[in-house]
Coordinates of N, CA and C and ligand atoms in Angstrom, one line a residue:
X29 N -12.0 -12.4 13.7 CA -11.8 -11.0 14.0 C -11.0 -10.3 12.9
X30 N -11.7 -8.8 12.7 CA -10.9 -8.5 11.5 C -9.3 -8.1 11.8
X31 N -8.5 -8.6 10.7 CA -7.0 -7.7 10.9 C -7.1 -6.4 11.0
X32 N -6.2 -5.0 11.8 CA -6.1 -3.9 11.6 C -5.6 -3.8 10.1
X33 N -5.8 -2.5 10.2 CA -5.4 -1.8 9.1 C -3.8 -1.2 9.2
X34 N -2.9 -1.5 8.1 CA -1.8 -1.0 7.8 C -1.2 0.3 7.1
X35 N -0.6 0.9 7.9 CA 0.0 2.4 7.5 C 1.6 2.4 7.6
X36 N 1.7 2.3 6.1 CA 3.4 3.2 5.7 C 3.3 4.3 5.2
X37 N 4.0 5.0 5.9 CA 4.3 6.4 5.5 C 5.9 7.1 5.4
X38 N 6.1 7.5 4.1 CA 6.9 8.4 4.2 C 6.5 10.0 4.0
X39 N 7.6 10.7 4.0 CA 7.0 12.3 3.7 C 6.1 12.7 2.6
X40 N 6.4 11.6 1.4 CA 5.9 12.0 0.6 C 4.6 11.4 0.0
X41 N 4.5 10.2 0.6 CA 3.3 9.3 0.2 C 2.7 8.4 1.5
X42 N 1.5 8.0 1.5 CA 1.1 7.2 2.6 C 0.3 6.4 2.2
X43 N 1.0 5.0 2.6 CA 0.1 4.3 1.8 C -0.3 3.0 3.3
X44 N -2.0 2.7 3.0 CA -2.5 1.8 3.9 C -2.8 0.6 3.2
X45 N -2.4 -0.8 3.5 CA -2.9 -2.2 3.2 C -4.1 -2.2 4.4
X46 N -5.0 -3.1 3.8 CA -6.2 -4.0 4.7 C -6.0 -5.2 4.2
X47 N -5.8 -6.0 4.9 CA -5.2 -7.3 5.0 C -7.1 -8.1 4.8
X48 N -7.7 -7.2 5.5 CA -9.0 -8.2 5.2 C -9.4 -8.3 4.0
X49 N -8.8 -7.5 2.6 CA -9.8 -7.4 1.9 C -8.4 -7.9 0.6
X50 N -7.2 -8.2 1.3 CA -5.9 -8.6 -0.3 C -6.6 -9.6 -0.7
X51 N -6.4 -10.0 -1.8 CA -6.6 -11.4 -2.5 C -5.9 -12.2 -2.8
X52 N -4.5 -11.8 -2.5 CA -3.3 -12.1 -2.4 C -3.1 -13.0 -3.7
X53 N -2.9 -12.1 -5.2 CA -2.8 -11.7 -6.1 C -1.4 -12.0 -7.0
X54 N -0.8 -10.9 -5.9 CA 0.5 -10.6 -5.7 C 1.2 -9.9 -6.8
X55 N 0.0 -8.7 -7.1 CA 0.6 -8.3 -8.3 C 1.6 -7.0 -7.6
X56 N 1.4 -6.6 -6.9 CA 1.9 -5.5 -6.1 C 3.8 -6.1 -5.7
X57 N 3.6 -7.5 -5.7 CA 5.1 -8.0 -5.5 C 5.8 -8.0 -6.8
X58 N 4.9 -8.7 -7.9 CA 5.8 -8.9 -9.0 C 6.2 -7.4 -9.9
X59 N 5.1 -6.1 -9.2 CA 5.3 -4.9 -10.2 C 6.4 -4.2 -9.0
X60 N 6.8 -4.1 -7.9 CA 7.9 -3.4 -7.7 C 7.9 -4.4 -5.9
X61 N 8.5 -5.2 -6.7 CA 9.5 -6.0 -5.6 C 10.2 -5.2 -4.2
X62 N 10.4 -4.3 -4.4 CA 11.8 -3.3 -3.9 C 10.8 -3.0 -3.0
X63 N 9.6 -2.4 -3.0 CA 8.7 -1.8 -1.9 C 7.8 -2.4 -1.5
X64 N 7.1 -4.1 -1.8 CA 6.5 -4.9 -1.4 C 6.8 -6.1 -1.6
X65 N 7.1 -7.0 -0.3 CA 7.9 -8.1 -0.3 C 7.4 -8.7 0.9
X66 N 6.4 -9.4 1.2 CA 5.7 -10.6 1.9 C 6.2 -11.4 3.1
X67 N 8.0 -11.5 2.3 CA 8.7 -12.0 3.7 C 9.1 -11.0 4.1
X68 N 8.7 -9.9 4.2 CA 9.2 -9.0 5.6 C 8.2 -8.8 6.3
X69 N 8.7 -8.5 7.7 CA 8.1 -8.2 8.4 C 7.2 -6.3 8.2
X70 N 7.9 -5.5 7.6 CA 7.5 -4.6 7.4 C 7.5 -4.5 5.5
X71 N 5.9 -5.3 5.3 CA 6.4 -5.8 3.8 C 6.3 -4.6 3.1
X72 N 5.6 -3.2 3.1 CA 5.8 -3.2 2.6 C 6.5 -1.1 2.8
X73 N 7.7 -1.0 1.6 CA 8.5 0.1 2.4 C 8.6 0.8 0.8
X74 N 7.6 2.1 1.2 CA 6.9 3.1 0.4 C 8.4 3.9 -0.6
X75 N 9.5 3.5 1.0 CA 10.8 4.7 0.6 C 11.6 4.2 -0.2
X76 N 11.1 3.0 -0.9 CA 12.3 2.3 -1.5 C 11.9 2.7 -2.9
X77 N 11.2 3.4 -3.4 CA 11.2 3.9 -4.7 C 10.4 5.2 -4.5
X78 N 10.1 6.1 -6.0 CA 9.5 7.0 -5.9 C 8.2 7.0 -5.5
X79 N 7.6 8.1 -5.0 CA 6.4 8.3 -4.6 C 5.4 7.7 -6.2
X80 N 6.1 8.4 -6.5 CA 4.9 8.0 -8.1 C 4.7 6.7 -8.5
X81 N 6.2 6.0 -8.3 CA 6.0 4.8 -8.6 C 5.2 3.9 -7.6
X82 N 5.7 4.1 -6.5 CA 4.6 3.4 -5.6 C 3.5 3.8 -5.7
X83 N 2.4 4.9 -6.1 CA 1.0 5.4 -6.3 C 0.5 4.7 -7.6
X84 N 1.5 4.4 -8.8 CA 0.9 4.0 -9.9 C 0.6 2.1 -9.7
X85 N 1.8 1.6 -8.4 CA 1.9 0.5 -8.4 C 0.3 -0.3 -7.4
X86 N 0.1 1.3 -6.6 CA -1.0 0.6 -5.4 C -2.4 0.5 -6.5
X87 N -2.3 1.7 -7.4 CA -3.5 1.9 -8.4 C -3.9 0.7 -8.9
X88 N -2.6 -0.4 -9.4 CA -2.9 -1.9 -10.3 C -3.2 -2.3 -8.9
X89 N -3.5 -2.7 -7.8 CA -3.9 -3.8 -6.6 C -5.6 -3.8 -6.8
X90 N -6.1 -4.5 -7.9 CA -7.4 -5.2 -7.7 C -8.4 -5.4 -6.7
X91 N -7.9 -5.3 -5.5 CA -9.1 -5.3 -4.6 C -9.1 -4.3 -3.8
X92 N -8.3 -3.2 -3.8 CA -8.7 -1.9 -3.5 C -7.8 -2.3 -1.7
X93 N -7.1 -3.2 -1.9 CA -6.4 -3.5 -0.7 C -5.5 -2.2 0.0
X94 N -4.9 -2.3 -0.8 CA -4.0 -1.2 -1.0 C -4.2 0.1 -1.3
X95 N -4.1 1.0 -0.5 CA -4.5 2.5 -0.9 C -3.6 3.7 -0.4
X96 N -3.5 4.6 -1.5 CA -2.1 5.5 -1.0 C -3.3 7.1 -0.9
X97 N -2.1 7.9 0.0 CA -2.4 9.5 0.0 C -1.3 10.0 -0.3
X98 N -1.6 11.5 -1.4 CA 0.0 12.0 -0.9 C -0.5 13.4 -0.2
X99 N 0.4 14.2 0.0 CA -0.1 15.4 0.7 C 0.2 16.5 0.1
X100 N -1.4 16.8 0.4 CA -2.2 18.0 -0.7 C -3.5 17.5 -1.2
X101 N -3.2 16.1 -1.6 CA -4.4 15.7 -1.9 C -5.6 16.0 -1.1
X102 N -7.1 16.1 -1.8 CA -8.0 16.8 -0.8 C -8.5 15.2 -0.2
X103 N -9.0 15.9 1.3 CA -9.5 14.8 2.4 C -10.6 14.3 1.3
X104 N -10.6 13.0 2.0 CA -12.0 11.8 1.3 C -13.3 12.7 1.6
X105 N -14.2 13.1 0.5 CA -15.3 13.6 0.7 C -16.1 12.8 1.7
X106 N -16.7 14.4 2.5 CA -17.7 13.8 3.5 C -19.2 13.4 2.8
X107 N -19.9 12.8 3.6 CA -21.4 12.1 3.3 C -21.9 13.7 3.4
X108 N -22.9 13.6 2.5 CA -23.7 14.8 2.3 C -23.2 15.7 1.2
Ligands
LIG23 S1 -2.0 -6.3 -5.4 FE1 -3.5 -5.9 -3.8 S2 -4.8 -7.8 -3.7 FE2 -2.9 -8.3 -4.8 S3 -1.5 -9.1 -3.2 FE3 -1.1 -6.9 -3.4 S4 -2.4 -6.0 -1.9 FE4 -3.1 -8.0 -2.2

């Protein structure tokens, strides 16, 4: 069965893991420890560094596991 999908949000960024698709890599741990850490229960916590930094960190995650919004950004284009 697939895992749901994961949502951290702070005010300023929102960022979703899919657990179906990590490759568990772990590049996301070794480039900012502080906001993604495995042994937690809530691994991973957006507020613990800058928005930017967390956006540039989800960008290096290789399998597209990891994906941030911030707000403003335009909605994901529709089909058509
Ligand atoms: S960088 Fe992406 S693929 Fe690698 S462990 Fe983190 S979420 Fe999973």
């Amino acid at each position: 069965m697939p895992k749901r999908l994961q949502v951290y949000e702070t005010p300023e960024i929102t960022v979703t893991f899919d657990p179906n698709v990590c490759r568990h890599s772990g590049i996301c741990v070794r480039g900012l420890p502080a906001v993604f850490d495995v042994r937690r229960r809530d691994w991973v916590r957006p507020y613990a560094a800058s928005a930017e930094e967390v956006a540039a960190q989800v960008r290096r995650c290789p399998s597209g596991a990891l994906q941030y919004r911030m707000p403003g950004d335009p909605e994901p284009a529709s089909e058509g």
